XYZ file of C-alpha atoms in Angstrom:
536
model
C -0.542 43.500 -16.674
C -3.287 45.828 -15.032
C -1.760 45.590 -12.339
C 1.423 46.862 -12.661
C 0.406 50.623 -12.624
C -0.948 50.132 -9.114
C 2.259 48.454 -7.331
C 4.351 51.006 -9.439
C 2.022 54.392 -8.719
C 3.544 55.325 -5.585
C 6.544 54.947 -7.022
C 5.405 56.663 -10.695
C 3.947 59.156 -8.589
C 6.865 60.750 -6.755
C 9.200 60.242 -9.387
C 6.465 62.724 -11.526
C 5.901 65.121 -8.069
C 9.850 65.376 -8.377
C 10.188 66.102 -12.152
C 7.412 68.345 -12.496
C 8.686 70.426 -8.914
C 12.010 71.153 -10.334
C 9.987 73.992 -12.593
C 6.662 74.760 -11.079
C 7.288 74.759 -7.413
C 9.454 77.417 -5.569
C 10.424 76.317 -2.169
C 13.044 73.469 -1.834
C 12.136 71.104 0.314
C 9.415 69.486 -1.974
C 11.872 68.516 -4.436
C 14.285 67.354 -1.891
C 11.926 64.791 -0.634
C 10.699 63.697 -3.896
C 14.086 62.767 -5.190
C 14.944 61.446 -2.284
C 11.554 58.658 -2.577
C 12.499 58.604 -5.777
C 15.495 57.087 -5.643
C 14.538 55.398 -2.737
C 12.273 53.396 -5.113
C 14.994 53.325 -7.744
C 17.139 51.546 -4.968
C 13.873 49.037 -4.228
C 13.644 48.006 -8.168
C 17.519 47.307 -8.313
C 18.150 45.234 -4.779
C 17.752 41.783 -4.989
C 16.993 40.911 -0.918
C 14.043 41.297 -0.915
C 11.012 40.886 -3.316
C 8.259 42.977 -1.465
C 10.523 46.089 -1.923
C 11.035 44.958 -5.856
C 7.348 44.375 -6.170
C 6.225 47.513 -4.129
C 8.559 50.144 -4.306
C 8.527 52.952 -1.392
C 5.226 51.859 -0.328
C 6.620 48.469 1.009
C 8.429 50.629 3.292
C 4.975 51.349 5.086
C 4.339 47.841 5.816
C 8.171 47.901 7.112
C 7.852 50.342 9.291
C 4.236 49.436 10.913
C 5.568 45.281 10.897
C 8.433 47.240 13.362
C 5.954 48.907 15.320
C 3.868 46.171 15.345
C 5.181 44.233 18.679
C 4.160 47.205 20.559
C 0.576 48.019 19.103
C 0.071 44.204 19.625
C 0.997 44.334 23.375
C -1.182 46.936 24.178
C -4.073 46.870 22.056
C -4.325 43.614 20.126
C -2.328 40.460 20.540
C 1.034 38.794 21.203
C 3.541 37.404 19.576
C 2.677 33.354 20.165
C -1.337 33.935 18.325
C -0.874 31.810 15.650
C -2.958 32.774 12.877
C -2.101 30.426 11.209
C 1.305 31.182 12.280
C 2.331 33.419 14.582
C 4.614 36.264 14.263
C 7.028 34.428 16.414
C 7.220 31.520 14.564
C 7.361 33.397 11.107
C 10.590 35.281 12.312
C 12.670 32.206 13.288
C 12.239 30.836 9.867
C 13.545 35.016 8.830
C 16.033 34.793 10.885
C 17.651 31.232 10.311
C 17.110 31.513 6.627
C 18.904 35.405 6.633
C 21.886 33.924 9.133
C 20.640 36.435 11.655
C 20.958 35.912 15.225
C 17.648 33.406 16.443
C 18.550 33.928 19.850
C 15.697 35.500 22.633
C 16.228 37.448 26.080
C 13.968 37.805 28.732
C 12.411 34.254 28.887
C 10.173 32.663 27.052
C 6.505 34.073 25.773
C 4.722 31.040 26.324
C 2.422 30.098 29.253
C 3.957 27.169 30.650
C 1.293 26.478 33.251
C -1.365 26.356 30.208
C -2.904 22.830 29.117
C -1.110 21.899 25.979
C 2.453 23.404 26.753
C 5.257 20.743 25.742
C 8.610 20.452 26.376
C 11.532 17.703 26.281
C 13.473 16.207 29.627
C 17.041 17.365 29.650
C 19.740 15.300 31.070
C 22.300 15.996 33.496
C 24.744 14.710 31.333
C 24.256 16.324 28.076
C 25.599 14.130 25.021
C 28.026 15.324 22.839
C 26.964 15.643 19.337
C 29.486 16.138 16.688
C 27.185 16.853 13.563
C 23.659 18.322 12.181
C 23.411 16.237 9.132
C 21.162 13.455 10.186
C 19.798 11.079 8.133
C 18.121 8.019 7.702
C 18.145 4.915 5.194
C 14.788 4.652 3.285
C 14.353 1.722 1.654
C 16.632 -0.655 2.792
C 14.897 -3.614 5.334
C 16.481 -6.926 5.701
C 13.264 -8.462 3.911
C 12.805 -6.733 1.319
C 15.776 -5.691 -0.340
C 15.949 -2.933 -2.597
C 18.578 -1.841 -5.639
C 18.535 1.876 -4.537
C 17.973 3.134 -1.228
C 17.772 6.528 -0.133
C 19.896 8.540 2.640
C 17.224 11.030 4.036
C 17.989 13.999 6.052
C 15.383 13.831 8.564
C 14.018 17.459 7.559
C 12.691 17.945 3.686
C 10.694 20.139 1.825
C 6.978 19.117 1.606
C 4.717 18.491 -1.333
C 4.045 21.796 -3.646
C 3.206 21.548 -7.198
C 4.635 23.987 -9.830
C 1.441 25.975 -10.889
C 0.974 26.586 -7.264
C 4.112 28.061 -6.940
C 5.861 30.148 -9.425
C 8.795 29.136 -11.440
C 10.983 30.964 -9.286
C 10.152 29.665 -6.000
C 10.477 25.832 -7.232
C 14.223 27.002 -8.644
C 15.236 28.439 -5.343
C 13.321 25.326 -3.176
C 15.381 22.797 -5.596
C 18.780 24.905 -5.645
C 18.464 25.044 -1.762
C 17.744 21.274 -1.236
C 20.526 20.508 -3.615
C 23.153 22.907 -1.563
C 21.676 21.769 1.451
C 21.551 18.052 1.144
C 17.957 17.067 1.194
C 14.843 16.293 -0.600
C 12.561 18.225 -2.410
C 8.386 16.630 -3.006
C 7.373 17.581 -5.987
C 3.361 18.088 -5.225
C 1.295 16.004 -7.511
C 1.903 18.647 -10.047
C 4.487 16.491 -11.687
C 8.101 17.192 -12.612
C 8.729 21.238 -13.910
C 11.879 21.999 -15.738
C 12.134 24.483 -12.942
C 12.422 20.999 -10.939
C 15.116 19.589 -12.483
C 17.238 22.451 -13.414
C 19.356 22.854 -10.364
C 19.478 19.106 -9.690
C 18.296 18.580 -6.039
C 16.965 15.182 -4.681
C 13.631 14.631 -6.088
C 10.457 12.820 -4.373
C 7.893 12.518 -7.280
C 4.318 12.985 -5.840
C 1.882 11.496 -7.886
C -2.145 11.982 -6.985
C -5.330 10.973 -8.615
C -4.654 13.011 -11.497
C -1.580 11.244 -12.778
C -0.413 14.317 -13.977
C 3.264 13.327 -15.911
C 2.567 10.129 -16.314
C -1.324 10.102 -17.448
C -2.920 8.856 -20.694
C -5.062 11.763 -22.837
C -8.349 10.219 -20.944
C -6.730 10.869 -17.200
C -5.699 7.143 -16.584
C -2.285 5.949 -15.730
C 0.167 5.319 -18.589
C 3.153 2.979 -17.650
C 5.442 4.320 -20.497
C 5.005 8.239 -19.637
C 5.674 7.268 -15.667
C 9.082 5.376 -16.522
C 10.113 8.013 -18.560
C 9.796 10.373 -15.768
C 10.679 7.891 -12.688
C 13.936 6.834 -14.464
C 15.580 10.387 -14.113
C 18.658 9.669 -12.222
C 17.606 13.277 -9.936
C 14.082 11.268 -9.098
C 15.157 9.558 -5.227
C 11.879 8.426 -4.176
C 7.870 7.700 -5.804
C 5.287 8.903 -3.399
C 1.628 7.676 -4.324
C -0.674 10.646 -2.666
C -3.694 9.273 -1.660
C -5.202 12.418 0.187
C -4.018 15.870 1.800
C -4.010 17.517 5.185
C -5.401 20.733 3.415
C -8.843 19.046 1.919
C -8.500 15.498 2.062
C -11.024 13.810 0.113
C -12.026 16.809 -1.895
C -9.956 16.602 -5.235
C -9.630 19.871 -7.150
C -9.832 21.885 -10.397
C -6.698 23.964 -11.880
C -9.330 26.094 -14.320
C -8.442 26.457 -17.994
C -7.282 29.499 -18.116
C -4.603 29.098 -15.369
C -3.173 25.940 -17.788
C -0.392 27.256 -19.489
C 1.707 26.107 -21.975
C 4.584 24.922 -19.297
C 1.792 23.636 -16.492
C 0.387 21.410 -19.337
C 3.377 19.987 -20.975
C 4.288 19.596 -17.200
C 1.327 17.575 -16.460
C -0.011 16.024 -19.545
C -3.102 17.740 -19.630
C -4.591 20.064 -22.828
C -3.340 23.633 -22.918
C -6.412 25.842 -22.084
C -8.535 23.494 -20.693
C -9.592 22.586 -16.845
C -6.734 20.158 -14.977
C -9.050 18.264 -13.112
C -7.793 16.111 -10.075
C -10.118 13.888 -8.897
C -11.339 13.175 -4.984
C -10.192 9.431 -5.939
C -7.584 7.016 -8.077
C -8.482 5.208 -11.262
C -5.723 2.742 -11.110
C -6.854 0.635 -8.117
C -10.457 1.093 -5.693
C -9.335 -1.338 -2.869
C -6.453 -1.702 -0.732
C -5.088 -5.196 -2.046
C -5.067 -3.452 -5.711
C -3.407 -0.678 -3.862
C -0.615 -2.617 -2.814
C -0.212 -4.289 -5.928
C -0.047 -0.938 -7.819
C 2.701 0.456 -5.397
C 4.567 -2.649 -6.226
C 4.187 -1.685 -9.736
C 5.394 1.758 -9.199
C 8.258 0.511 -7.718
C 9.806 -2.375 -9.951
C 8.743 0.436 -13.111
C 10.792 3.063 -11.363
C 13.671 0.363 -10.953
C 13.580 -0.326 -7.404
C 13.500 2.808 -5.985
C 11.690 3.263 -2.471
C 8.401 3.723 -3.342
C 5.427 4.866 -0.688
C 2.011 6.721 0.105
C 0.884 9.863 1.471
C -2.391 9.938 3.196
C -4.515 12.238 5.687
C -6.150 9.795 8.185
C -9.559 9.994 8.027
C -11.722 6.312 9.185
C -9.203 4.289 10.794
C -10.924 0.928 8.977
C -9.618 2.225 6.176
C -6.038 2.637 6.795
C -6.486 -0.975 8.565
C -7.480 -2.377 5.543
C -4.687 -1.225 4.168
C -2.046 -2.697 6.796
C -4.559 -6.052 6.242
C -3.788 -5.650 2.656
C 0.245 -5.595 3.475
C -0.306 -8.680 5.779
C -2.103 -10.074 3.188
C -0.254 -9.862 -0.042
C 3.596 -9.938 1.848
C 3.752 -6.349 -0.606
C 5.201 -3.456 2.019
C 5.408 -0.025 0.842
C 9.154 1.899 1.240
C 7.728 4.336 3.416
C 4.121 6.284 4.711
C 3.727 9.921 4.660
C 1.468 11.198 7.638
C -0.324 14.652 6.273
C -2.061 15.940 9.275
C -5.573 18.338 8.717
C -3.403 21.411 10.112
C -1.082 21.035 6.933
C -2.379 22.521 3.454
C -0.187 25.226 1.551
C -3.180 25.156 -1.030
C -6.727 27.027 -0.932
C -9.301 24.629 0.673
C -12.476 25.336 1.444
C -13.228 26.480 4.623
C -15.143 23.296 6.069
C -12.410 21.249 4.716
C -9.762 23.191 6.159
C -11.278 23.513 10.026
C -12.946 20.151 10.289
C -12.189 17.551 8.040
C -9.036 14.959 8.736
C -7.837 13.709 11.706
C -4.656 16.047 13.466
C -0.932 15.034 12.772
C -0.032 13.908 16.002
C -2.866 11.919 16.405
C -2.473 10.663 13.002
C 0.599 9.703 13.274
C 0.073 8.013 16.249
C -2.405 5.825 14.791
C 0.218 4.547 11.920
C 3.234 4.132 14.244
C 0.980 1.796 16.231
C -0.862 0.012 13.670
C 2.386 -1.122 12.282
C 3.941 -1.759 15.168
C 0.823 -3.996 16.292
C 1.036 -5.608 13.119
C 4.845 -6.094 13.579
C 5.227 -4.226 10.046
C 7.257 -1.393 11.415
C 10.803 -2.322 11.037
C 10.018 -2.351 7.711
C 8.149 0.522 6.965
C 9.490 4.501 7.620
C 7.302 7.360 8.564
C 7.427 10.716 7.565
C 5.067 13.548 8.491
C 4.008 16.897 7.496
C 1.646 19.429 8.867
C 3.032 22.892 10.677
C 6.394 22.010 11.246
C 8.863 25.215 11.634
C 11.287 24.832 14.459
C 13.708 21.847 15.446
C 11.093 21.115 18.317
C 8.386 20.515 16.148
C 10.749 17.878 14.761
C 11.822 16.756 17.862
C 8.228 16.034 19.479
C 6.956 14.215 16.155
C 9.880 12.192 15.792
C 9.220 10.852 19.726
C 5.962 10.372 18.945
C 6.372 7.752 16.234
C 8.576 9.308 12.632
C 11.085 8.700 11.084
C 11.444 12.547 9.357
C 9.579 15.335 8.742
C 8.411 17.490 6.021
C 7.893 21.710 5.927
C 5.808 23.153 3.058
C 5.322 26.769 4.788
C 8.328 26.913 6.537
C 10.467 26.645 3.263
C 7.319 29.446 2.045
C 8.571 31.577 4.915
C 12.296 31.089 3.949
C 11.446 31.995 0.399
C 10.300 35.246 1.603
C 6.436 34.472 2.004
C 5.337 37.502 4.219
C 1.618 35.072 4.854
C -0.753 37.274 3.084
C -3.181 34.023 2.345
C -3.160 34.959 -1.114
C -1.865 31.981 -2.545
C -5.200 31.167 -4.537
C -5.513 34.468 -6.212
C -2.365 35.510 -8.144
C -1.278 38.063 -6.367
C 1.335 36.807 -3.855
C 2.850 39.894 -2.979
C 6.175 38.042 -2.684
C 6.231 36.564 -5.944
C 5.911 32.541 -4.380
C 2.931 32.100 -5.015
C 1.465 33.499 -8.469
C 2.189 32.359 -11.934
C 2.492 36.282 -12.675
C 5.903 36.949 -14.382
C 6.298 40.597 -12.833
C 5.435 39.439 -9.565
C 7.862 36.459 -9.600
C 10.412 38.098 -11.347
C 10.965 39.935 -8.015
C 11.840 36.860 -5.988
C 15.733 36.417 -6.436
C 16.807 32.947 -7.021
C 19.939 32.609 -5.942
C 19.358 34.699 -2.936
C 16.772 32.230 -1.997
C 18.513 29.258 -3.008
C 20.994 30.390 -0.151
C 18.072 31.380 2.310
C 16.452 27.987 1.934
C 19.660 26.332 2.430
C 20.174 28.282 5.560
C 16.939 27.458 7.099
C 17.583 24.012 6.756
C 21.108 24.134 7.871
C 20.665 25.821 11.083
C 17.108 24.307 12.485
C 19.518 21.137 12.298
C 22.195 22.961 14.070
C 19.516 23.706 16.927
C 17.861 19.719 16.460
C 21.190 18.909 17.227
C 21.485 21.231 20.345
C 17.873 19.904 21.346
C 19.190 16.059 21.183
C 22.716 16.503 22.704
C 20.686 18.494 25.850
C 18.331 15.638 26.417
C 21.214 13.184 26.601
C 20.828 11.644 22.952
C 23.042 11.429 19.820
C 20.752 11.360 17.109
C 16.906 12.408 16.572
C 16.318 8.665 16.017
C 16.856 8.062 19.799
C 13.745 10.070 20.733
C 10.699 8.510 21.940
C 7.223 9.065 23.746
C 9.195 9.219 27.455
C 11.063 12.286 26.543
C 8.227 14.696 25.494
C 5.836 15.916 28.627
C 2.712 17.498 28.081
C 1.085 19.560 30.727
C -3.046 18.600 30.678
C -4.285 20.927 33.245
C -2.445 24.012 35.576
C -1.474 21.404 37.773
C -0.904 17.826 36.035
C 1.651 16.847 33.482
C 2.296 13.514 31.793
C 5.093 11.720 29.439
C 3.530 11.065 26.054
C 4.303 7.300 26.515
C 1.169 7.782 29.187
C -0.949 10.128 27.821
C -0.708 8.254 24.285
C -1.490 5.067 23.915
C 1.569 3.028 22.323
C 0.846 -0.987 21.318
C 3.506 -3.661 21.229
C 4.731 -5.511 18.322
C 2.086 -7.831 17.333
C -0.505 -7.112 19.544
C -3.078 -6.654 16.264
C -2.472 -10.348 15.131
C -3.643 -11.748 18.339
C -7.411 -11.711 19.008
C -6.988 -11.760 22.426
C -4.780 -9.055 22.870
C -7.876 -6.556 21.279
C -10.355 -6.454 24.067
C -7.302 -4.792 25.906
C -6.333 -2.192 23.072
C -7.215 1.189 23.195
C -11.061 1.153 21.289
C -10.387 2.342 17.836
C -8.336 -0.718 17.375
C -10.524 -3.602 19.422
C -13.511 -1.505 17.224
C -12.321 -1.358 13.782
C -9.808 -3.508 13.402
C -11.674 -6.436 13.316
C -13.770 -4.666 10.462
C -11.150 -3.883 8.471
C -10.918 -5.802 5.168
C -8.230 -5.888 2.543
C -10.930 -6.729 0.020
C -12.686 -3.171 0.153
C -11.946 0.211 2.024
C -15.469 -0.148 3.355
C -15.931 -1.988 6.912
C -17.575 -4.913 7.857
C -20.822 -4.403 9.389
């Protein structure tokens, strides 16, 4: 509550300069402004577009009016639009502008340097397709060997793992409302299921970590009865086991005591008051055999319902011990979730978040053609997460090897998230991030609801465009011979050449391994399904 005077004082302020002119002050124009700010700020307190203004009234205007000067003091005196940081303003104002229904289109060509190393783009065809729809989707759950009772129809673009406790109450409302208008799935985080989760209804995939937070015994292990009391709610779609994060993989974390409310901890399980503790590994299994025998569990508790992992790829052995494991035990999980080291909505630290976990698209790279050298990946789908805004980020992950993809930020940005990287202190100016009341009171939910829905609806509208221009009729088409990547000013190549991509069952001959690419013919062969450690 302290800090409530200083977002209101500008706004205290003038109203005070404007009382106290009316009787001490002779000239007119002082009192003229003053009411005029004043109700200005009356105006911010009562509109329900936009949170910053509720939150900061009349001095959000400031930021307003430099953010529209901005483009210009960048071009001349610090930088352009396409400097991400993490994002860049460019990509922070097509999430605005699809989520607000406002116009997304740019004149003038593009900003990019297309003669740099690392520019991308897709191979249009002379004969564009004709593409009827934007709701695509795809079946998870549902391979001709292992049959399920409930599969899943995905939309190929879903909102990514974020626990309530990281995000206000508010922001999970809108995220649900919006994936329930818009038609797709919401990840819980491994925060566990919020009343704010289930109170609008949207498709639910129920993340749960190391912490087994909603379905945990008082000592932190797993309790069967709490997780089929949660995994039987008809809203729950999918279970996702997380096994690490793009943000810190490996690192675990601490929600401290004071932060554990009386909602976070009936939430989670945990003791109000006291420090929610996630630890860097699981309880329930240590190898990749138990592993697979505890998905299997998850899934027949949950009553068949596609069941999976998330993971950030860190030694290969160790995600070959797990495809060992599947060859192994005949136990497939539903699907794999690909977190790559530039995801992370959550604090990390800093050596975590620059240099620890392999990048998405080499990640997912790796999984598409470990199962497809194991001949596992007809029935396995792959989703990924990690910087994904714009239907071309979909687009060039979905050729390189997934099935969908997940947004975390880019939902934050729909929301209203303005990136202040203040998520880990409480005092998200927005009102997304913060478990503050008078912050988050300011973030509108139904607005958002309809924002979120937006953003979803029309980056499908333009993956649809994307597709139908290169020829195709649905995102599912793409693959490795329609992205290019230039590697130098004057040498591109398809991603089918610059990537290595195996053949089904290449892994499961020995001979075929001298001629792989050398993390396979390497560390395949050390691999176990006994252990996650390697054979020396």
């Amino acid at each position: 509550m302290h800090l409530v005077p200083f977002r209101y004082l500008t706004f205290i302020a003038t109203a005070a300069i404007f009382v106290l002119s009316l009787f001490y002050y002779d000239h007119y124009w002082l009192p003229v402004l003053a009411g005029a700010l004043t109700l200005l700020g009356i105006s911010d307190l009562l509109q329900t577009k936009r949170a910053l203004r509720r939150n900061y009234p009349i001095l959000s205007h400031f930021r307003f009016f430099f953010e529209s000067i901005r483009p210009e003091i960048r071009q001349y005196f610090l930088e352009s639009d396409t400097e991400a940081t993490p994002f860049s303003r460019s990509q922070r104002s097509i999430v605005y502008q699809r989520a607000k229904e406002q116009t997304d289109k740019r004149p003038f060509g593009t900003q990019l340097d297309v003669y740099e190393a690392g520019y991308e783009w897709i191979n249009h065809s002379i004969a564009p397709a004709k593409v009827t729809g934007h709701d695509f989707r795809i079946e998870i759950g549902n391979h001709p060997d292992c049959p399920r009772e409930k599969p899943y129809s995905a939309s190929v673009f879903n909102i990514s793992a974020m626990s309530f406790g990281a995000l206000s109450a508010n922001a999970i409302l809108a995220l649900n409302g919006g994936a329930r208008s818009g038609g797709f799935m919401h990840d819980t985080g491994e925060g566990s299921i919020s009343p704010y989760h289930r109170e609008n209804g949207g498709d639910l995939v129920w993340e749960i970590g190391s912490g087994y937070f909603g379905c945990r015994n008082p000592d932190g292990t797993f309790s069967e009865e709490r997780f089929v009391a949660n995994a039987s709610s008809e809203q729950v779609k999918m279970i996702e086991l997380k096994m690490s994060q793009g943000a810190k993989p490996g690192h675990g974390g601490v929600l401290p005591g004071p932060k554990v409310t009386i909602e976070i901890a009936t939430t989670r399980g945990v003791m109000v008051g006291e420090d929610c503790v996630s630890p860097a590994a699981h309880s329930a299994f240590s190898t990749p055999l138990e592993m697979l025998h505890f998905i299997d569990r998850l899934r027949t508790l949950s009553g068949g319902k596609p069941t999976g992992f998330k993971l950030a790829i860190g030694h290969p052995w160790e995600f070959f011990g797990i495809v060992k494991a599947m060859l192994a035990t005949g136990i497939t999980p539903d699907f794999i979730v690909v977190d790559g080291s530039e995801g992370g909505t959550g604090a990390a630290p800093v050596e975590f978040t620059d240099h620890v976990g392999t990048p998405l698209q080499e990640a997912l790279v790796l999984v598409h053609n470990t199962l497809v050298g194991a001949n596992l990946r007809e029935k396995i789908k792959i989703g990924c997460s990690g910087k994904i805004i714009t239907a071309f980020d979909i687009a060039r992950l979905l050729a390189l090897g997934a099935d969908w993809c997940n947004s975390a930020r880019g939902f934050m940005f729909a929301l209203g998230c303005i990136q202040s990287q203040s998520c880990h202190t409480d005092r998200c100016p927005t009102g997304v991030a913060t478990q503050d009341p008078q912050r988050q009171r300011a973030l509108v939910v139904p607005d958002k609801i309809a924002r979120v829905a937006h953003f979803h609806q029309n980056t499908m509208k333009a993956l649809a465009e994307l597709i139908a221009a290169a020829g195709l009729e649905h995102p599912q088409e793409l693959r490795p011979h329609h992205l290019v990547r230039r590697i130098s000013p004057n040498q591109v190549k398809l991603a089918s050449a610059l990537l290595p991509f195996l053949e089904a069952g290449q892994l499961l001959d020995p001979s075929q391994l001298p001629q792989l690419p050398p993390v396979f013919g390497l560390y395949w062969p050390k691999a176990q399904a006994e252990s996650f450690k390697r054979l020396a």
